[in-house]
PDB file of C-alpha atoms and ligand atoms in Angstrom:
ATOM      1  CA  MET A1097     -22.385   0.042   2.935  1.00 51.00           C
ATOM      2  CA  GLN A1098     -21.260  -3.172   4.631  1.00 48.00           C
ATOM      3  CA  ALA A1099     -23.156  -4.222   7.734  1.00 58.00           C
ATOM      4  CA  ASP A1100     -20.840  -7.140   8.466  1.00 77.00           C
ATOM      5  CA  PRO A1101     -17.127  -6.683   7.788  1.00 84.00           C
ATOM      6  CA  THR A1102     -16.499 -10.414   8.062  1.00 92.00           C
ATOM      7  CA  THR A1103     -18.898 -11.198   5.239  1.00 94.00           C
ATOM      8  CA  ALA A1104     -17.411  -8.392   3.129  1.00 96.00           C
ATOM      9  CA  TYR A1105     -13.944  -9.779   3.858  1.00 97.00           C
ATOM     10  CA  ARG A1106     -14.849 -13.230   2.582  1.00 97.00           C
ATOM     11  CA  THR A1107     -16.393 -11.701  -0.511  1.00 97.00           C
ATOM     12  CA  VAL A1108     -13.304  -9.616  -1.246  1.00 98.00           C
ATOM     13  CA  LEU A1109     -10.990 -12.603  -0.732  1.00 98.00           C
ATOM     14  CA  ALA A1110     -13.128 -14.648  -3.127  1.00 98.00           C
ATOM     15  CA  ARG A1111     -13.026 -11.882  -5.749  1.00 98.00           C
ATOM     16  CA  ILE A1112      -9.213 -11.643  -5.413  1.00 98.00           C
ATOM     17  CA  ALA A1113      -8.914 -15.424  -5.848  1.00 98.00           C
ATOM     18  CA  ALA A1114     -11.165 -15.380  -8.916  1.00 98.00           C
ATOM     19  CA  ALA A1115      -9.244 -12.465 -10.474  1.00 98.00           C
ATOM     20  CA  ALA A1116      -5.911 -14.210  -9.762  1.00 98.00           C
ATOM     21  CA  GLY A1117      -7.213 -17.390 -11.317  1.00 97.00           C
ATOM     22  CA  GLY A1118      -8.386 -15.470 -14.358  1.00 97.00           C
ATOM     23  CA  ALA A1119      -4.918 -13.920 -14.690  1.00 96.00           C
ATOM     24  CA  GLY A1120      -3.270 -17.349 -14.392  1.00 97.00           C
ATOM     25  CA  VAL A1121      -1.465 -16.627 -11.122  1.00 96.00           C
ATOM     26  CA  ASP A1122      -1.573 -18.434  -7.805  1.00 96.00           C
ATOM     27  CA  PRO A1123      -4.121 -16.573  -5.591  1.00 95.00           C
ATOM     28  CA  SER A1124      -1.731 -16.827  -2.641  1.00 95.00           C
ATOM     29  CA  THR A1125       0.655 -14.474  -4.498  1.00 96.00           C
ATOM     30  CA  VAL A1126      -1.823 -11.560  -4.353  1.00 98.00           C
ATOM     31  CA  ARG A1127      -1.979  -9.955  -0.929  1.00 98.00           C
ATOM     32  CA  LEU A1128      -4.855  -7.941   0.488  1.00 98.00           C
ATOM     33  CA  LEU A1129      -4.079  -4.740   2.347  1.00 98.00           C
ATOM     34  CA  ALA A1130      -7.164  -3.675   4.340  1.00 98.00           C
ATOM     35  CA  VAL A1131      -7.307   0.140   4.258  1.00 98.00           C
ATOM     36  CA  SER A1132      -8.741   1.207   7.597  1.00 98.00           C
ATOM     37  CA  LYS A1133      -8.457   5.024   7.487  1.00 97.00           C
ATOM     38  CA  ALA A1134     -11.411   6.744   9.099  1.00 96.00           C
ATOM     39  CA  LYS A1135     -12.562   3.421  10.631  1.00 96.00           C
ATOM     40  CA  PRO A1136     -12.401   2.621  14.333  1.00 96.00           C
ATOM     41  CA  ALA A1137     -10.038   0.165  16.012  1.00 97.00           C
ATOM     42  CA  ALA A1138     -13.012  -2.117  16.708  1.00 96.00           C
ATOM     43  CA  ALA A1139     -13.629  -2.640  12.980  1.00 96.00           C
ATOM     44  CA  ILE A1140      -9.952  -3.527  12.507  1.00 97.00           C
ATOM     45  CA  ARG A1141     -10.161  -5.985  15.370  1.00 97.00           C
ATOM     46  CA  THR A1142     -13.162  -7.701  13.773  1.00 97.00           C
ATOM     47  CA  LEU A1143     -11.273  -8.173  10.526  1.00 97.00           C
ATOM     48  CA  ALA A1144      -8.155  -9.347  12.328  1.00 98.00           C
ATOM     49  CA  GLN A1145     -10.243 -11.960  14.115  1.00 97.00           C
ATOM     50  CA  ALA A1146     -11.462 -13.135  10.712  1.00 97.00           C
ATOM     51  CA  GLY A1147      -7.837 -13.600   9.662  1.00 97.00           C
ATOM     52  CA  GLN A1148      -6.657 -10.336   8.098  1.00 98.00           C
ATOM     53  CA  ARG A1149      -3.164  -9.249   9.166  1.00 98.00           C
ATOM     54  CA  ALA A1150      -2.082  -6.260   6.977  1.00 98.00           C
ATOM     55  CA  PHE A1151      -3.728  -2.885   7.471  1.00 98.00           C
ATOM     56  CA  GLY A1152      -3.128   0.428   5.692  1.00 98.00           C
ATOM     57  CA  GLU A1153      -3.441   3.904   7.178  1.00 98.00           C
ATOM     58  CA  ASN A1154      -2.997   7.394   5.686  1.00 98.00           C
ATOM     59  CA  TYR A1155      -2.624   9.705   8.672  1.00 98.00           C
ATOM     60  CA  LEU A1156      -0.001   9.277  11.376  1.00 98.00           C
ATOM     61  CA  GLN A1157      -1.894  10.600  14.375  1.00 97.00           C
ATOM     62  CA  GLU A1158      -5.050   8.653  13.586  1.00 97.00           C
ATOM     63  CA  ALA A1159      -3.002   5.508  12.946  1.00 98.00           C
ATOM     64  CA  ALA A1160      -0.901   5.835  16.078  1.00 98.00           C
ATOM     65  CA  ALA A1161      -3.935   5.661  18.322  1.00 97.00           C
ATOM     66  CA  LYS A1162      -5.204   2.520  16.581  1.00 98.00           C
ATOM     67  CA  ILE A1163      -1.762   0.865  16.554  1.00 98.00           C
ATOM     68  CA  ASP A1164      -1.583   1.404  20.333  1.00 98.00           C
ATOM     69  CA  ALA A1165      -5.155   0.180  20.903  1.00 98.00           C
ATOM     70  CA  LEU A1166      -4.460  -3.021  18.890  1.00 98.00           C
ATOM     71  CA  ALA A1167      -0.945  -3.740  20.174  1.00 97.00           C
ATOM     72  CA  ASP A1168      -2.123  -7.073  21.548  1.00 98.00           C
ATOM     73  CA  LEU A1169      -2.660  -8.345  17.972  1.00 97.00           C
ATOM     74  CA  ALA A1170       0.325  -9.129  15.719  1.00 93.00           C
ATOM     75  CA  LEU A1171      -0.738  -6.825  12.900  1.00 98.00           C
ATOM     76  CA  GLU A1172       1.357  -5.503  10.016  1.00 98.00           C
ATOM     77  CA  TRP A1173       0.923  -1.755   9.479  1.00 98.00           C
ATOM     78  CA  HIS A1174       1.446  -0.026   6.130  1.00 99.00           C
ATOM     79  CA  PHE A1175       1.687   3.741   5.787  1.00 98.00           C
ATOM     80  CA  ILE A1176       0.011   4.676   2.481  1.00 98.00           C
ATOM     81  CA  GLY A1177      -0.633   8.433   2.849  1.00 98.00           C
ATOM     82  CA  HIS A1178       1.346  11.412   1.687  1.00 96.00           C
ATOM     83  CA  LEU A1179       4.489  11.500   3.792  1.00 97.00           C
ATOM     84  CA  GLN A1180       5.814  14.761   5.193  1.00 97.00           C
ATOM     85  CA  SER A1181       9.492  14.842   6.049  1.00 97.00           C
ATOM     86  CA  ASN A1182       8.882  15.925   9.666  1.00 98.00           C
ATOM     87  CA  LYS A1183       6.853  12.740  10.221  1.00 98.00           C
ATOM     88  CA  CYS A1184       9.412  10.289   8.798  1.00 98.00           C
ATOM     89  CA  GLY A1185      10.983   9.319  12.108  1.00 98.00           C
ATOM     90  CA  GLU A1186       7.724   8.429  13.835  1.00 98.00           C
ATOM     91  CA  VAL A1187       6.308   6.712  10.732  1.00 98.00           C
ATOM     92  CA  ALA A1188       9.444   4.611  10.410  1.00 98.00           C
ATOM     93  CA  ARG A1189       9.281   3.581  14.083  1.00 98.00           C
ATOM     94  CA  ARG A1190       5.568   2.761  14.119  1.00 98.00           C
ATOM     95  CA  PHE A1191       4.929   1.146  10.722  1.00 98.00           C
ATOM     96  CA  ASP A1192       6.255  -2.032   9.140  1.00 98.00           C
ATOM     97  CA  TRP A1193       5.922  -0.755   5.559  1.00 99.00           C
ATOM     98  CA  VAL A1194       5.845   2.664   3.925  1.00 98.00           C
ATOM     99  CA  GLN A1195       4.280   2.597   0.441  1.00 98.00           C
ATOM    100  CA  SER A1196       4.533   6.325  -0.334  1.00 98.00           C
ATOM    101  CA  VAL A1197       8.234   7.073  -0.688  1.00 98.00           C
ATOM    102  CA  ASP A1198       8.326   9.496  -3.616  1.00 98.00           C
ATOM    103  CA  ARG A1199      11.362  11.790  -3.191  1.00 98.00           C
ATOM    104  CA  PRO A1200      15.005  11.409  -2.213  1.00 98.00           C
ATOM    105  CA  ARG A1201      14.761  13.522   0.892  1.00 97.00           C
ATOM    106  CA  LEU A1202      12.588  10.922   2.642  1.00 98.00           C
ATOM    107  CA  VAL A1203      15.108   8.097   2.200  1.00 98.00           C
ATOM    108  CA  ALA A1204      17.725   9.127   4.777  1.00 98.00           C
ATOM    109  CA  LEU A1205      15.073  10.343   7.230  1.00 98.00           C
ATOM    110  CA  LEU A1206      13.278   7.003   7.207  1.00 98.00           C
ATOM    111  CA  SER A1207      16.470   4.945   7.212  1.00 98.00           C
ATOM    112  CA  ALA A1208      17.902   6.806  10.226  1.00 98.00           C
ATOM    113  CA  ALA A1209      14.983   5.662  12.376  1.00 98.00           C
ATOM    114  CA  ARG A1210      15.612   1.930  11.712  1.00 97.00           C
ATOM    115  CA  THR A1211      18.481  -0.496  12.047  1.00 94.00           C
ATOM    116  CA  PRO A1212      19.795  -2.926   9.392  1.00 94.00           C
ATOM    117  CA  ASP A1213      18.668  -5.945  11.413  1.00 96.00           C
ATOM    118  CA  ARG A1214      15.091  -4.625  11.326  1.00 95.00           C
ATOM    119  CA  PRO A1215      14.742  -2.694   8.073  1.00 98.00           C
ATOM    120  CA  LEU A1216      11.623  -0.812   7.061  1.00 98.00           C
ATOM    121  CA  ASN A1217       9.859  -2.284   3.982  1.00 98.00           C
ATOM    122  CA  VAL A1218       9.592   0.399   1.306  1.00 99.00           C
ATOM    123  CA  LEU A1219       7.579   0.823  -1.878  1.00 99.00           C
ATOM    124  CA  VAL A1220       8.361   3.715  -4.147  1.00 98.00           C
ATOM    125  CA  GLN A1221       5.194   5.542  -5.163  1.00 98.00           C
ATOM    126  CA  VAL A1222       5.048   6.357  -8.879  1.00 98.00           C
ATOM    127  CA  ASN A1223       2.881   9.084 -10.415  1.00 97.00           C
ATOM    128  CA  ILE A1224       1.835   6.994 -13.389  1.00 95.00           C
ATOM    129  CA  ASP A1225      -0.773   9.212 -15.026  1.00 91.00           C
ATOM    130  CA  ASP A1226      -2.202  11.770 -12.596  1.00 82.00           C
ATOM    131  CA  GLU A1227      -0.738  15.137 -13.485  1.00 79.00           C
ATOM    132  CA  ALA A1228      -2.904  16.820 -10.873  1.00 84.00           C
ATOM    133  CA  SER A1229      -1.439  14.782  -8.020  1.00 86.00           C
ATOM    134  CA  LYS A1230       1.592  16.010  -6.130  1.00 84.00           C
ATOM    135  CA  SER A1231       2.309  12.539  -4.810  1.00 93.00           C
ATOM    136  CA  GLY A1232       4.492   9.986  -6.583  1.00 97.00           C
ATOM    137  CA  CYS A1233       7.779  10.260  -8.397  1.00 97.00           C
ATOM    138  CA  ALA A1234       7.960  10.681 -12.124  1.00 97.00           C
ATOM    139  CA  PRO A1235       8.740   7.428 -13.935  1.00 97.00           C
ATOM    140  CA  ALA A1236      12.012   8.976 -15.200  1.00 96.00           C
ATOM    141  CA  ASP A1237      13.134   9.536 -11.611  1.00 97.00           C
ATOM    142  CA  LEU A1238      12.323   6.015 -10.449  1.00 98.00           C
ATOM    143  CA  PRO A1239      15.661   4.242 -11.099  1.00 98.00           C
ATOM    144  CA  ALA A1240      17.663   6.723  -9.023  1.00 98.00           C
ATOM    145  CA  LEU A1241      15.155   6.804  -6.191  1.00 98.00           C
ATOM    146  CA  ALA A1242      14.899   3.008  -6.098  1.00 98.00           C
ATOM    147  CA  ALA A1243      18.682   2.759  -5.999  1.00 98.00           C
ATOM    148  CA  ALA A1244      18.789   5.169  -3.068  1.00 98.00           C
ATOM    149  CA  VAL A1245      16.219   3.101  -1.143  1.00 98.00           C
ATOM    150  CA  ALA A1246      18.067  -0.138  -1.943  1.00 98.00           C
ATOM    151  CA  SER A1247      21.351   1.196  -0.603  1.00 98.00           C
ATOM    152  CA  ALA A1248      19.919   2.802   2.595  1.00 98.00           C
ATOM    153  CA  PRO A1249      20.950   0.639   5.551  1.00 98.00           C
ATOM    154  CA  GLY A1250      17.639   0.937   7.424  1.00 98.00           C
ATOM    155  CA  LEU A1251      15.426   0.261   4.423  1.00 98.00           C
ATOM    156  CA  ARG A1252      14.476  -2.718   2.299  1.00 98.00           C
ATOM    157  CA  LEU A1253      13.216  -2.002  -1.221  1.00 98.00           C
ATOM    158  CA  ARG A1254      10.168  -4.209  -1.851  1.00 98.00           C
ATOM    159  CA  GLY A1255       8.665  -2.669  -4.983  1.00 98.00           C
ATOM    160  CA  LEU A1256       6.267  -0.076  -6.344  1.00 99.00           C
ATOM    161  CA  MET A1257       2.917   1.546  -5.497  1.00 98.00           C
ATOM    162  CA  ALA A1258       0.604   3.604  -7.686  1.00 98.00           C
ATOM    163  CA  ILE A1259      -2.741   5.423  -7.455  1.00 95.00           C
ATOM    164  CA  PRO A1260      -3.927   6.079 -11.006  1.00 92.00           C
ATOM    165  CA  ALA A1261      -5.926   9.203 -11.711  1.00 89.00           C
ATOM    166  CA  PRO A1262      -9.555   8.953 -10.613  1.00 82.00           C
ATOM    167  CA  ALA A1263     -12.598   8.897 -12.890  1.00 70.00           C
ATOM    168  CA  GLN A1264     -10.861   7.381 -15.889  1.00 72.00           C
ATOM    169  CA  ASP A1265     -12.490   5.102 -18.370  1.00 86.00           C
ATOM    170  CA  PRO A1266     -11.474   1.445 -17.764  1.00 87.00           C
ATOM    171  CA  ALA A1267      -9.256   1.303 -20.870  1.00 89.00           C
ATOM    172  CA  ARG A1268      -7.149   4.245 -19.645  1.00 90.00           C
ATOM    173  CA  ARG A1269      -6.990   2.811 -16.183  1.00 92.00           C
ATOM    174  CA  ARG A1270      -5.888  -0.517 -17.525  1.00 94.00           C
ATOM    175  CA  ALA A1271      -3.151   1.205 -19.532  1.00 95.00           C
ATOM    176  CA  ALA A1272      -1.898   2.864 -16.322  1.00 96.00           C
ATOM    177  CA  PHE A1273      -1.746  -0.497 -14.557  1.00 97.00           C
ATOM    178  CA  ALA A1274       0.029  -2.039 -17.544  1.00 97.00           C
ATOM    179  CA  ALA A1275       2.571   0.797 -17.519  1.00 97.00           C
ATOM    180  CA  MET A1276       3.203   0.100 -13.829  1.00 98.00           C
ATOM    181  CA  ARG A1277       3.805  -3.551 -14.612  1.00 98.00           C
ATOM    182  CA  GLY A1278       6.423  -2.481 -17.180  1.00 98.00           C
ATOM    183  CA  LEU A1279       8.162  -0.314 -14.626  1.00 98.00           C
ATOM    184  CA  PHE A1280       8.012  -3.165 -12.093  1.00 98.00           C
ATOM    185  CA  GLU A1281       9.593  -5.630 -14.502  1.00 98.00           C
ATOM    186  CA  ALA A1282      12.336  -3.154 -15.299  1.00 98.00           C
ATOM    187  CA  LEU A1283      12.945  -2.565 -11.567  1.00 98.00           C
ATOM    188  CA  ARG A1284      13.300  -6.295 -11.003  1.00 98.00           C
ATOM    189  CA  ARG A1285      16.092  -6.525 -13.529  1.00 98.00           C
ATOM    190  CA  ASP A1286      18.122  -4.117 -11.390  1.00 97.00           C
ATOM    191  CA  HIS A1287      16.826  -5.323  -8.001  1.00 98.00           C
ATOM    192  CA  PRO A1288      15.966  -9.057  -8.239  1.00 98.00           C
ATOM    193  CA  ASP A1289      14.673  -9.281  -4.654  1.00 96.00           C
ATOM    194  CA  VAL A1290      11.836  -6.820  -5.305  1.00 98.00           C
ATOM    195  CA  ASP A1291       8.490  -8.667  -4.946  1.00 98.00           C
ATOM    196  CA  THR A1292       5.598  -6.220  -4.499  1.00 98.00           C
ATOM    197  CA  LEU A1293       3.490  -4.272  -6.994  1.00 98.00           C
ATOM    198  CA  SER A1294       0.791  -2.468  -4.994  1.00 98.00           C
ATOM    199  CA  MET A1295      -2.077  -1.205  -7.142  1.00 98.00           C
ATOM    200  CA  GLY A1296      -5.845  -1.502  -7.301  1.00 97.00           C
ATOM    201  CA  MET A1297      -8.507  -0.281  -4.834  1.00 97.00           C
ATOM    202  CA  SER A1298     -12.178  -1.132  -4.224  1.00 97.00           C
ATOM    203  CA  GLU A1299     -13.297   0.089  -7.654  1.00 94.00           C
ATOM    204  CA  ASP A1300     -10.667  -1.588  -9.750  1.00 95.00           C
ATOM    205  CA  PHE A1301      -8.654  -4.261  -7.899  1.00 97.00           C
ATOM    206  CA  GLU A1302      -9.660  -7.013 -10.283  1.00 97.00           C
ATOM    207  CA  LEU A1303      -8.372  -5.006 -13.199  1.00 96.00           C
ATOM    208  CA  ALA A1304      -5.113  -4.374 -11.309  1.00 97.00           C
ATOM    209  CA  ILE A1305      -4.701  -8.098 -10.611  1.00 98.00           C
ATOM    210  CA  ALA A1306      -5.231  -8.826 -14.337  1.00 97.00           C
ATOM    211  CA  GLU A1307      -2.269  -6.473 -14.968  1.00 97.00           C
ATOM    212  CA  GLY A1308       0.044  -8.040 -12.421  1.00 98.00           C
ATOM    213  CA  ALA A1309      -0.723  -6.470  -8.993  1.00 98.00           C
ATOM    214  CA  THR A1310       0.718  -8.513  -6.129  1.00 98.00           C
ATOM    215  CA  MET A1311      -0.961  -6.365  -3.454  1.00 98.00           C
ATOM    216  CA  VAL A1312      -4.342  -4.661  -3.625  1.00 98.00           C
ATOM    217  CA  ARG A1313      -5.374  -1.884  -1.175  1.00 98.00           C
ATOM    218  CA  VAL A1314      -9.064  -2.161  -0.353  1.00 98.00           C
ATOM    219  CA  GLY A1315     -11.046   0.039   2.027  1.00 98.00           C
ATOM    220  CA  THR A1316     -14.616   0.749   1.015  1.00 97.00           C
ATOM    221  CA  ALA A1317     -15.408  -2.798  -0.163  1.00 97.00           C
ATOM    222  CA  LEU A1318     -14.376  -4.123   3.247  1.00 97.00           C
ATOM    223  CA  PHE A1319     -15.473  -1.453   5.714  1.00 95.00           C
ATOM    224  CA  GLY A1320     -18.154   0.473   3.844  1.00 94.00           C
ATOM    225  CA  ALA A1321     -18.124   4.095   2.701  1.00 93.00           C
ATOM    226  CA  ARG A1322     -16.077   6.728   4.533  1.00 90.00           C
ATOM    227  CA  PRO A1323     -17.268  10.260   5.335  1.00 83.00           C
ATOM    228  CA  ALA A1324     -16.426  12.387   2.270  1.00 72.00           C
ATOM    229  CA  ALA A1325     -13.963  14.595   4.182  1.00 57.00           C
ATOM    230  CA  SER A1326     -11.702  11.602   4.915  1.00 47.00           C
ATOM    231  CA  GLY A1327     -11.093  10.909   1.245  1.00 46.00           C
TER     232      GLY A1327
HETATM  233  C1  LIG B1444      -8.094   5.233   0.711  1.00 86.83           C
HETATM  234  C2  LIG B1444      -7.018   4.542  -0.061  1.00 86.83           C
HETATM  235  C3  LIG B1444      -7.253   3.216  -0.600  1.00 86.83           C
HETATM  236  C4  LIG B1444      -8.589   2.490  -0.470  1.00 86.83           C
HETATM  237  O1  LIG B1444      -9.534   3.073  -1.281  1.00 86.83           O
HETATM  238  P1  LIG B1444     -10.994   2.378  -1.411  1.00 86.83           P
HETATM  239  O2  LIG B1444     -11.500   2.949  -2.691  1.00 86.83           O
HETATM  240  O3  LIG B1444     -11.798   2.724  -0.263  1.00 86.83           O
HETATM  241  O4  LIG B1444     -10.779   0.915  -1.550  1.00 86.83           O
HETATM  242  C5  LIG B1444      -6.187   2.619  -1.241  1.00 86.83           C
HETATM  243  N1  LIG B1444      -5.006   3.240  -1.412  1.00 86.83           N
HETATM  244  C6  LIG B1444      -4.764   4.470  -0.896  1.00 86.83           C
HETATM  245  C7  LIG B1444      -3.417   5.091  -1.120  1.00 86.83           C
HETATM  246  C8  LIG B1444      -5.753   5.141  -0.255  1.00 86.83           C
HETATM  247  O5  LIG B1444      -5.531   6.385   0.194  1.00 86.83           O
END
């Protein structure tokens, strides 16, 4: 539980900087995405006033209300939840990034809602080791899906996102992050402009940074625990 999100924010930023330093990378190259699902607009506003700009949301209706309530702030919104095809149009219009593109059908639906002068930033979500999860493309399907995103006129391919299986021992989790780094390096050979590897959450973001994450998605460590039903 965090009583003061501003204090928690400074602590998380310091931990990111320390982990980046330990990994030998410039701390400014690791971005923090503040995951605000199940948290009120007022909590987002407090963090924005402390300097945070990028926020992640999982559910369109919940996010839309907060995006409207905070329209006076120049925030950057990332959709990180499971994406249904019938929501693609509104997600593409309301969000700046979508991190959960995991099947070819979503590509044209998202692209159609944007224009080439204002493309939607896209990460392809990879199912790196969680056989129970229905989200994320198989690593074998990644090259074709990434190529489809890269050639869609309304989209800009920025990189990869992963959510490793929960409740793993640290060695297995580290292996999943390392496998993502390998996929990211291979992707960059085909798409040199790609710059974002989104992995690591409250429990393991330092480990993810050690394995090359350029964006970590942190909710609980910033805002405190969520009600169990909200995931
Ligand atoms: C909820 C969520 C997070 C943040 O998880 P915490 O453990 O609260 O930091 C990160 N990424 C995704 C995709 C999420 O759904």
